[in-house]
PDB file of C-alpha atoms in Angstrom:
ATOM      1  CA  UNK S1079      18.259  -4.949  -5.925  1.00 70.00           C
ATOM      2  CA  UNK S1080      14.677  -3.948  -4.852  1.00 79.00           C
ATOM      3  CA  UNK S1081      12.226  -2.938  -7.474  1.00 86.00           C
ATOM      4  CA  UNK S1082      11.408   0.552  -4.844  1.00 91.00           C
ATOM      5  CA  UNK S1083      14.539   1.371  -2.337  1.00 93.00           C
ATOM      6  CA  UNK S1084      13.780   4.369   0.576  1.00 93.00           C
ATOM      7  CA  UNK S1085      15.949   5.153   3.001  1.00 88.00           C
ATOM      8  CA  UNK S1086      13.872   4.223   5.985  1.00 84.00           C
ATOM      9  CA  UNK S1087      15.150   6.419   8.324  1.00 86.00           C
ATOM     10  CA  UNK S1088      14.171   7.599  11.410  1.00 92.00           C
ATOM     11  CA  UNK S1089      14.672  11.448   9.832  1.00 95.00           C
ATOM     12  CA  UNK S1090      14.140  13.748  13.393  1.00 96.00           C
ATOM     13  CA  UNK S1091      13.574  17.422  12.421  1.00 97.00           C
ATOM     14  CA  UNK S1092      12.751  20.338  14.403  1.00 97.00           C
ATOM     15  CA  UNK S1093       9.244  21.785  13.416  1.00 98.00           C
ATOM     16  CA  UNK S1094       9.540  24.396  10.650  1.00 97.00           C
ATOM     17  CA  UNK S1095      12.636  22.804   9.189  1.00 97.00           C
ATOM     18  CA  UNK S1096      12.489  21.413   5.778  1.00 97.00           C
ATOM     19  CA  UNK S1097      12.738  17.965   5.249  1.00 97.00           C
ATOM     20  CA  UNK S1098      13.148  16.005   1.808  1.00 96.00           C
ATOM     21  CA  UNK S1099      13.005  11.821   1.350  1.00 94.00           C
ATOM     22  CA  UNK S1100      14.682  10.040  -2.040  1.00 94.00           C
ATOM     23  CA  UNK S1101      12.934   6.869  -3.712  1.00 95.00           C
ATOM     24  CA  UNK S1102      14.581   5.215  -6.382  1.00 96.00           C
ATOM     25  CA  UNK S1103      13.163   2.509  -8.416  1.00 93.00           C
ATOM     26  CA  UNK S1104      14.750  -0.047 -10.377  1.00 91.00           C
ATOM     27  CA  UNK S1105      12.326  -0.576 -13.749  1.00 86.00           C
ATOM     28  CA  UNK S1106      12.671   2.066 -16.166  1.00 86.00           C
ATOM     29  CA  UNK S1107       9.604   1.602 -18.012  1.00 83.00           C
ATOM     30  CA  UNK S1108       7.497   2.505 -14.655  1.00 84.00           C
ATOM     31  CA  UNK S1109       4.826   4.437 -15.414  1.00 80.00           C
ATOM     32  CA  UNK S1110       3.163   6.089 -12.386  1.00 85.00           C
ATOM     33  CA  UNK S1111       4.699   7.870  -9.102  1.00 90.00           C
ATOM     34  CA  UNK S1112       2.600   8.436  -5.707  1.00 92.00           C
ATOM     35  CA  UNK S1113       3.451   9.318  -2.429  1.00 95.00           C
ATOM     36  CA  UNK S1114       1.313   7.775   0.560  1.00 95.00           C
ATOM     37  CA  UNK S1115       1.275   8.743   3.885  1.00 97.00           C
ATOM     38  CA  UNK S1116       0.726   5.833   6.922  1.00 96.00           C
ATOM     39  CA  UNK S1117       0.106   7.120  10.269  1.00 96.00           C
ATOM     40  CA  UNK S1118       1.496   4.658  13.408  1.00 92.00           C
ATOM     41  CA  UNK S1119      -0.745   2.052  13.365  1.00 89.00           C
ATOM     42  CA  UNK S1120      -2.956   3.449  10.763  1.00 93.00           C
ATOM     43  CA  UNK S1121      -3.537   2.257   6.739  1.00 94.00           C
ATOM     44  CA  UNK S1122      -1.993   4.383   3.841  1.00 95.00           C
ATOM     45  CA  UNK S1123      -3.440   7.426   2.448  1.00 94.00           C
ATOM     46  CA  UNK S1124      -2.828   8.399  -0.721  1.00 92.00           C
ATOM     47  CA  UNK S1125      -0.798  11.888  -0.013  1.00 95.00           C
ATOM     48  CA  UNK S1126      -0.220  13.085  -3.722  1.00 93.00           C
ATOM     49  CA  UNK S1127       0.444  11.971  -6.867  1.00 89.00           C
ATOM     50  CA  UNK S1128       4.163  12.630  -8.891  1.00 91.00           C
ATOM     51  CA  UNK S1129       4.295  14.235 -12.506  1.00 83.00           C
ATOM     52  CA  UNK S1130       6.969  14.589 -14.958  1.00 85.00           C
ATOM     53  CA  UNK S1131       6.795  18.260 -14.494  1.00 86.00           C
ATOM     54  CA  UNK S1132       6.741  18.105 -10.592  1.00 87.00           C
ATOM     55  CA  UNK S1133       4.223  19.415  -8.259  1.00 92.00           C
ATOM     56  CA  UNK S1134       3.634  20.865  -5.081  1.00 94.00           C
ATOM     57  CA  UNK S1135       0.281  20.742  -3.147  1.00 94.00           C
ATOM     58  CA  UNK S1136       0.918  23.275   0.063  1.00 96.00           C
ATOM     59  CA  UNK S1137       3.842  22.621   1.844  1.00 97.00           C
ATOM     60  CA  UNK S1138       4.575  19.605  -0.416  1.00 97.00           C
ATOM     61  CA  UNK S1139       6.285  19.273  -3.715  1.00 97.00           C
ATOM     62  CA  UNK S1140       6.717  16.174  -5.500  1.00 96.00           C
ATOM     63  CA  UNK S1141      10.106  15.672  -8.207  1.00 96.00           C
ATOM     64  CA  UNK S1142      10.425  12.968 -10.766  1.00 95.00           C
ATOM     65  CA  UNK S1143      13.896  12.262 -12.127  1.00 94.00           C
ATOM     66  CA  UNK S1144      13.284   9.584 -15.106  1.00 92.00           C
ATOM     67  CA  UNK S1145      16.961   9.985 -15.901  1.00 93.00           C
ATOM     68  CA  UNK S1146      18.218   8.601 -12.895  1.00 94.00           C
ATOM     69  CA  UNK S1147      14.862   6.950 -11.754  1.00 94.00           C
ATOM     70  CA  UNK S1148      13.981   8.798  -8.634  1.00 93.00           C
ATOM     71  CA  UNK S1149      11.439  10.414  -7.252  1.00 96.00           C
ATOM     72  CA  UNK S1150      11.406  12.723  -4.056  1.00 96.00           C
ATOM     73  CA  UNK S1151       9.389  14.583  -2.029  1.00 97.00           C
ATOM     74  CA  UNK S1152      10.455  17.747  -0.412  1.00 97.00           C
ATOM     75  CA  UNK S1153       8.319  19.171   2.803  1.00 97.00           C
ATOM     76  CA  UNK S1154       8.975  22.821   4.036  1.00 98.00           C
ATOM     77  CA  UNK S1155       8.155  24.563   7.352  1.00 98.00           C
ATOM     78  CA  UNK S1156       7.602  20.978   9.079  1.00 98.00           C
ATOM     79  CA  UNK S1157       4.615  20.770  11.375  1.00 98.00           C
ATOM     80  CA  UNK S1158       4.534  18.313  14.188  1.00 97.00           C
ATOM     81  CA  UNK S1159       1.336  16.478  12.364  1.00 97.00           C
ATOM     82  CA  UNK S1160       3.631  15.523   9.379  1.00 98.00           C
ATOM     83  CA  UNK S1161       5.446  13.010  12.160  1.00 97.00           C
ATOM     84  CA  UNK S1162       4.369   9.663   9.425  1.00 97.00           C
ATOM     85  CA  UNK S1163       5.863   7.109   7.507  1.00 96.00           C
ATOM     86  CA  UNK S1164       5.969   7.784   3.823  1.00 97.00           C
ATOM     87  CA  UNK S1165       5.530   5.676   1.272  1.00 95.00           C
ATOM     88  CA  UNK S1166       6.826   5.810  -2.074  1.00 94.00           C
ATOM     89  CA  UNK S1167       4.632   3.976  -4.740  1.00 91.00           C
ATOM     90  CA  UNK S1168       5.427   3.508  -8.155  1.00 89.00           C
ATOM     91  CA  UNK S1169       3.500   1.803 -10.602  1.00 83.00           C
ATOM     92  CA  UNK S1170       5.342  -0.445 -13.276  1.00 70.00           C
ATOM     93  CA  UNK S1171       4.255  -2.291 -16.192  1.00 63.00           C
ATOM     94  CA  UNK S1172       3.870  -6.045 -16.934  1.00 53.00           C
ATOM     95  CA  UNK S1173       1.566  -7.620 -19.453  1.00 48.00           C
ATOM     96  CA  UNK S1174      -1.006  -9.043 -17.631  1.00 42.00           C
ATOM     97  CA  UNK S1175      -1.874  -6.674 -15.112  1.00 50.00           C
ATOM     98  CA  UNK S1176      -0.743  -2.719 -13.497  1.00 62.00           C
ATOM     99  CA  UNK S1177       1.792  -3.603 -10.944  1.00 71.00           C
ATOM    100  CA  UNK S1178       2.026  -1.547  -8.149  1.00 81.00           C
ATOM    101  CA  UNK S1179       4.972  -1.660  -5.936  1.00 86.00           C
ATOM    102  CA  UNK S1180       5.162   0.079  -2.256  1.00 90.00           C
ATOM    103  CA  UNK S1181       8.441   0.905  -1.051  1.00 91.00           C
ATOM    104  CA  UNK S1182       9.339   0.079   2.460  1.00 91.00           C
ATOM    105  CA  UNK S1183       8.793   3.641   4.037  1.00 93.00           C
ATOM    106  CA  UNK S1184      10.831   6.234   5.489  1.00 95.00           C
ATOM    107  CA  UNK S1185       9.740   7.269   8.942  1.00 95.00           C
ATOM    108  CA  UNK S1186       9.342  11.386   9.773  1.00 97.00           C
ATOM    109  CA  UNK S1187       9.399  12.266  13.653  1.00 97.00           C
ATOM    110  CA  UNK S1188       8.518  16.195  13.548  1.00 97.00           C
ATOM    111  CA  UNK S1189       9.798  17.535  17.084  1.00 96.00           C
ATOM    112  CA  UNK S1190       9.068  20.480  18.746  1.00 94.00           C
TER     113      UNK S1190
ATOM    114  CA  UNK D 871     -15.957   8.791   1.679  1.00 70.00           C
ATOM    115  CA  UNK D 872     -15.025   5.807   0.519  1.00 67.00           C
ATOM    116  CA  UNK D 873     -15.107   3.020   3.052  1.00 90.00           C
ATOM    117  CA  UNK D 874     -13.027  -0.109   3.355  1.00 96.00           C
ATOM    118  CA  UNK D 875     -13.705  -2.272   6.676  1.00 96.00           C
ATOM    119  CA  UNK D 876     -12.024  -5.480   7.810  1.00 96.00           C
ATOM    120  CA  UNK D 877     -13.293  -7.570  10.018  1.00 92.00           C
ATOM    121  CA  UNK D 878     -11.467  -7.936  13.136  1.00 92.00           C
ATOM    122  CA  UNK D 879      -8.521  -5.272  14.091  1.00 94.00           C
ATOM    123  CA  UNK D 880      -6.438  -7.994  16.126  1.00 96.00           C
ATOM    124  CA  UNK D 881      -6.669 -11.642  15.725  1.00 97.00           C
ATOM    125  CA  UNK D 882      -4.425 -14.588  17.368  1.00 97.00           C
ATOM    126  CA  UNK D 883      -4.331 -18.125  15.985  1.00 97.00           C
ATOM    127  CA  UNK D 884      -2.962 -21.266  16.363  1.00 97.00           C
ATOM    128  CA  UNK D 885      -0.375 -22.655  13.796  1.00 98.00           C
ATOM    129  CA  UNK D 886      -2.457 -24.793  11.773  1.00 97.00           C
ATOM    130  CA  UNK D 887      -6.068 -23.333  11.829  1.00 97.00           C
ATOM    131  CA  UNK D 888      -7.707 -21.887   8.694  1.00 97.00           C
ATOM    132  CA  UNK D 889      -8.094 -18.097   9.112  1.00 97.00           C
ATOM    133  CA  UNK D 890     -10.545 -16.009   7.275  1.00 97.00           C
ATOM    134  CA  UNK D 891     -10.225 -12.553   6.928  1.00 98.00           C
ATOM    135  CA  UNK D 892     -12.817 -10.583   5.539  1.00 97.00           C
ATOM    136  CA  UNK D 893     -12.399  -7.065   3.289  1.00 97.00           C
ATOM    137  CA  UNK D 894     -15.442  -5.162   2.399  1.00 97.00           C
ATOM    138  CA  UNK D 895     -15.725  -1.636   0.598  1.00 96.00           C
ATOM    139  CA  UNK D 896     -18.997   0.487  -0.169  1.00 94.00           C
ATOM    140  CA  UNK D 897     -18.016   2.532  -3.072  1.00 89.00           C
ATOM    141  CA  UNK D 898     -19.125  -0.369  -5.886  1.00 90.00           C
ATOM    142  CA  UNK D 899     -14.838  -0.190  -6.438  1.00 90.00           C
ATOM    143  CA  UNK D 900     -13.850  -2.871  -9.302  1.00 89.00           C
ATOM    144  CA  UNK D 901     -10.792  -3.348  -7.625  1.00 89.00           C
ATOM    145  CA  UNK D 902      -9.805  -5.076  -4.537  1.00 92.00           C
ATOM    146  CA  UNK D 903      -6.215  -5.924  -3.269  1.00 93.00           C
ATOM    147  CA  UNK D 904      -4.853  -7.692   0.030  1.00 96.00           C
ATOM    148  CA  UNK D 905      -1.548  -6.676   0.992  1.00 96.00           C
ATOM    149  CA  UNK D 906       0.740  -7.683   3.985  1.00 97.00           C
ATOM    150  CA  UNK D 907       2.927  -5.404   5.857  1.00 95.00           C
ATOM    151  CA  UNK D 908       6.090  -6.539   7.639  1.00 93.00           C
ATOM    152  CA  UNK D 909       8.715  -3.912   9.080  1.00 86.00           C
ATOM    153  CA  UNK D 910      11.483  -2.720   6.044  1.00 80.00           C
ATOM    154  CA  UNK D 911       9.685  -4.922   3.219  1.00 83.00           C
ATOM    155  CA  UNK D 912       6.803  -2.562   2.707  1.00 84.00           C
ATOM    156  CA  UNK D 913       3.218  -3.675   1.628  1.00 91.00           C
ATOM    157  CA  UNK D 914       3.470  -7.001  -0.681  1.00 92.00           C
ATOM    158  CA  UNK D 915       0.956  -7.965  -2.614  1.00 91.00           C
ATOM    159  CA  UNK D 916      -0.897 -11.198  -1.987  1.00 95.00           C
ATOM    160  CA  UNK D 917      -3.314 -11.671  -4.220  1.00 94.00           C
ATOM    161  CA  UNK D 918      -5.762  -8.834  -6.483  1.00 91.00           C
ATOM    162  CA  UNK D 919      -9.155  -9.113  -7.794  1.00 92.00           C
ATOM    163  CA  UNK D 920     -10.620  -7.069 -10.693  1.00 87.00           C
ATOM    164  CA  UNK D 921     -14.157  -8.604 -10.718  1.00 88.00           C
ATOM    165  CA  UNK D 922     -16.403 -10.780  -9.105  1.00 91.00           C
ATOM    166  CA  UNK D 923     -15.040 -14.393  -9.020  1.00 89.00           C
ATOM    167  CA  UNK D 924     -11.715 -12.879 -10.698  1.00 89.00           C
ATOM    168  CA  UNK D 925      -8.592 -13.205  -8.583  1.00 92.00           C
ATOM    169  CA  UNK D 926      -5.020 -12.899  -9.884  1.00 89.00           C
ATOM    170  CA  UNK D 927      -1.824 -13.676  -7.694  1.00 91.00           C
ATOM    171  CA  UNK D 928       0.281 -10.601  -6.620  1.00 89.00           C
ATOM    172  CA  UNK D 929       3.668 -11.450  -5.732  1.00 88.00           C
ATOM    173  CA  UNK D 930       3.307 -13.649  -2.019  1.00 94.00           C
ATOM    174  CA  UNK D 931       0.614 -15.756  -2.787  1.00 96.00           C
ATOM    175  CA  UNK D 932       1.791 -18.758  -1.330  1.00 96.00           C
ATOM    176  CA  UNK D 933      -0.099 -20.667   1.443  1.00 97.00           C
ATOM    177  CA  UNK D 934      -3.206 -18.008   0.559  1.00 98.00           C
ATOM    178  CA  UNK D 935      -6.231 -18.160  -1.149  1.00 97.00           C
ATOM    179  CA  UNK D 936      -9.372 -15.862  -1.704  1.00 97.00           C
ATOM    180  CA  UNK D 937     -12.625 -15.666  -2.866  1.00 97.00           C
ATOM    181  CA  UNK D 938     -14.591 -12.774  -4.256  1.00 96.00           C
ATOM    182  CA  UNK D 939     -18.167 -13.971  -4.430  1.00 95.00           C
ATOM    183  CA  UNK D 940     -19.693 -10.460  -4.439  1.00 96.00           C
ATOM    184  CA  UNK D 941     -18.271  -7.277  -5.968  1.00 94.00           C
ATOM    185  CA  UNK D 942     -18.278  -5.389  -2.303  1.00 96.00           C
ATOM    186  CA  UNK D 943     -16.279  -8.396  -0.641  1.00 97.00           C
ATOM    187  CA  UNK D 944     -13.001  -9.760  -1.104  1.00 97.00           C
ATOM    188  CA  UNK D 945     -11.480 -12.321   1.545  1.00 97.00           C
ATOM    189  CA  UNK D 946      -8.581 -13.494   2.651  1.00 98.00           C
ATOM    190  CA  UNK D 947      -7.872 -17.505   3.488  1.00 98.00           C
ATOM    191  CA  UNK D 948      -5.230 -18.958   4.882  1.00 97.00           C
ATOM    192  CA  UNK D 949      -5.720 -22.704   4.654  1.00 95.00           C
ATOM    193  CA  UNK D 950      -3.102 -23.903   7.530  1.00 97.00           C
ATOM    194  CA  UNK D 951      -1.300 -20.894   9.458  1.00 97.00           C
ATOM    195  CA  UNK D 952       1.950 -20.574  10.093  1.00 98.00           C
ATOM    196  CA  UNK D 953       4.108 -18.789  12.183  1.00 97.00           C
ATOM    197  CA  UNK D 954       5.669 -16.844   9.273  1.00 97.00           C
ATOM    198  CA  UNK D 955       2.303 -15.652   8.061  1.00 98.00           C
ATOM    199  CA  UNK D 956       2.037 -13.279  11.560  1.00 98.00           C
ATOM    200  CA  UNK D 957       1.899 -10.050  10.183  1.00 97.00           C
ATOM    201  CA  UNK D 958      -0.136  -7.275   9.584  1.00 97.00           C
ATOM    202  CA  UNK D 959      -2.639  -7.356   6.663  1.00 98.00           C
ATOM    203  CA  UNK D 960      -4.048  -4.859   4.670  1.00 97.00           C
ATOM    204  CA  UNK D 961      -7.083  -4.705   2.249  1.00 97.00           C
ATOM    205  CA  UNK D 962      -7.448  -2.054  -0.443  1.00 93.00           C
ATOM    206  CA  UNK D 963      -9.975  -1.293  -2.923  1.00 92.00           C
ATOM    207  CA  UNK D 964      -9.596   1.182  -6.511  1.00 87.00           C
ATOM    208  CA  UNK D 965     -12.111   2.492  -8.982  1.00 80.00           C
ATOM    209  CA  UNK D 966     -10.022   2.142 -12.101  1.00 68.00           C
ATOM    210  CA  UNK D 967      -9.728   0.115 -15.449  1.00 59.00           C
ATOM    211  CA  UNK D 968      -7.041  -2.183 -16.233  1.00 56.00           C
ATOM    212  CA  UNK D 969      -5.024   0.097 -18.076  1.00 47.00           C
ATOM    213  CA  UNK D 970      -4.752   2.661 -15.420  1.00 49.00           C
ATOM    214  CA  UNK D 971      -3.864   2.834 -11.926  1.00 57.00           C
ATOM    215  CA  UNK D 972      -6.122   5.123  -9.364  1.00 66.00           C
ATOM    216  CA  UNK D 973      -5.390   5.700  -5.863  1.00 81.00           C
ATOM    217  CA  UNK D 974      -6.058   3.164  -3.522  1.00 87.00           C
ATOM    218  CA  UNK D 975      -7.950   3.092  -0.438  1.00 90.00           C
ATOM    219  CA  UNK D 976      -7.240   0.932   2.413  1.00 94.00           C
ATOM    220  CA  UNK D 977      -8.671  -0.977   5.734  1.00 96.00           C
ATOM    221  CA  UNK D 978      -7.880   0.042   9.161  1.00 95.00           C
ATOM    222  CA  UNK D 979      -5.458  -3.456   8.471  1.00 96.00           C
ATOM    223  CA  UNK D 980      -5.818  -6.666  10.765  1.00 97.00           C
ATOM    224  CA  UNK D 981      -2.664  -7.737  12.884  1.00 97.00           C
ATOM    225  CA  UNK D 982      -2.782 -11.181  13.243  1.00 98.00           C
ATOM    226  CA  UNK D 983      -0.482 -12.853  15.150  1.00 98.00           C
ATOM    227  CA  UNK D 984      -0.084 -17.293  14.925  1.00 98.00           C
ATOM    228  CA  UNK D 985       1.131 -18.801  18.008  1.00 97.00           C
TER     229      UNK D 985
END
């Protein structure tokens, strides 16, 4: 099984629908949760970070789900701009050093 | 704004050669990571530096080296290409101690391709 699993898609939404990706990861003693955003053929951003409690930055709202080790990320009223491959990130633990593991994306197309 | 540049956007090379690629950031980050991309794997980690002449191996390592001489520059080696190492590759830099992970900011990546 892989350490970070995302269904990769493609998800193809009508603008203003909302849209919500999974991530489940496989080490239970991970400590940190991000969600990145990669534009075609551009690097990663970092798109927002993932608490315990949740939270939502605008149109985006981030879930953690320790119990069953997921996290997601839900996007209302879609704009054609969101179209992006998102990246779930979650940060594990190992003695010598942080690991952080990128999932494999799941692709957004945002149509009009 | 922090600011990582790479070197060359596109580069093509024959199986064999020894490729450098070179990763430099301007924010005086600690932390410097190359990754490689390949469709439905995701970014892997190659190798990760935390200081100057530090380097730790990330989880692909093999058939790379680096070198981090200065604390703005972090490259990339490949000592003989191969074909499997076409890909695209992606250098990242963090401000953060060991004990806690920041975000990370990455290169515009470098597609290289070995023929």
């Amino acid at each position: 099984r892989k350490e970070v699993e995302q269904d990769p898609g493609p998800f193809n939404v009508p603008e203003g629908a909302t849209v919500a990706f999974n991530c489940t990861y496989s080490n239970s003693a991970s400590q940190s949760f991000f969600w990145y955003r990669q534009d075609c053929r551009k690097e990663p951003k970092l798109l927002m970070s993932v608490y315990s409690s949740g939270n939502e930055d605008g149109r985006f709202t981030a879930q953690l789900n320790r119990a069953s080790q997921y996290i997601s990320l839900l996007i209302r009223d879609s704009k054609l701009s969101d179209s992006a491959t998102y990246l779930c990130v979650v940060r594990g633990t190992k003695t010598s050093y942080d690991k952080v593991i990128f999932g494999p994306g799941t692709s957004l197309s945002v149509i009009p | 704004d922090v600011k990582v540049t790479q070197s060359s956007r596109y580069l093509v090379k024959r199986t064999g050669e020894k490729v450098f690629l070179e990763c430099v950031q301007d924010m005086d980050h600690e932390n410097m990571f190359w990754y490689r991309q390949d469709p439905g794997l995701g970014l892997r980690l190659i190798y990760f530096s935390y200081d100057v002449k530090m380097k730790e191996k990330g989880d692909i390592p093999e058939g790379y080296s680096v070198s981090r001489e200065k604390k703005e520059r972090f490259s990339l080696i490949l000592e003989s290409a191969s074909t499997n190492q076409t890909s695209m590759y992606l250098c990242a830099s963090s401000l953060s101690p060991r004990d806690r992970v920041a975000e990370q900011y990455f290169g515009p990546g470098t597609r290289l391709t070995v023929t």
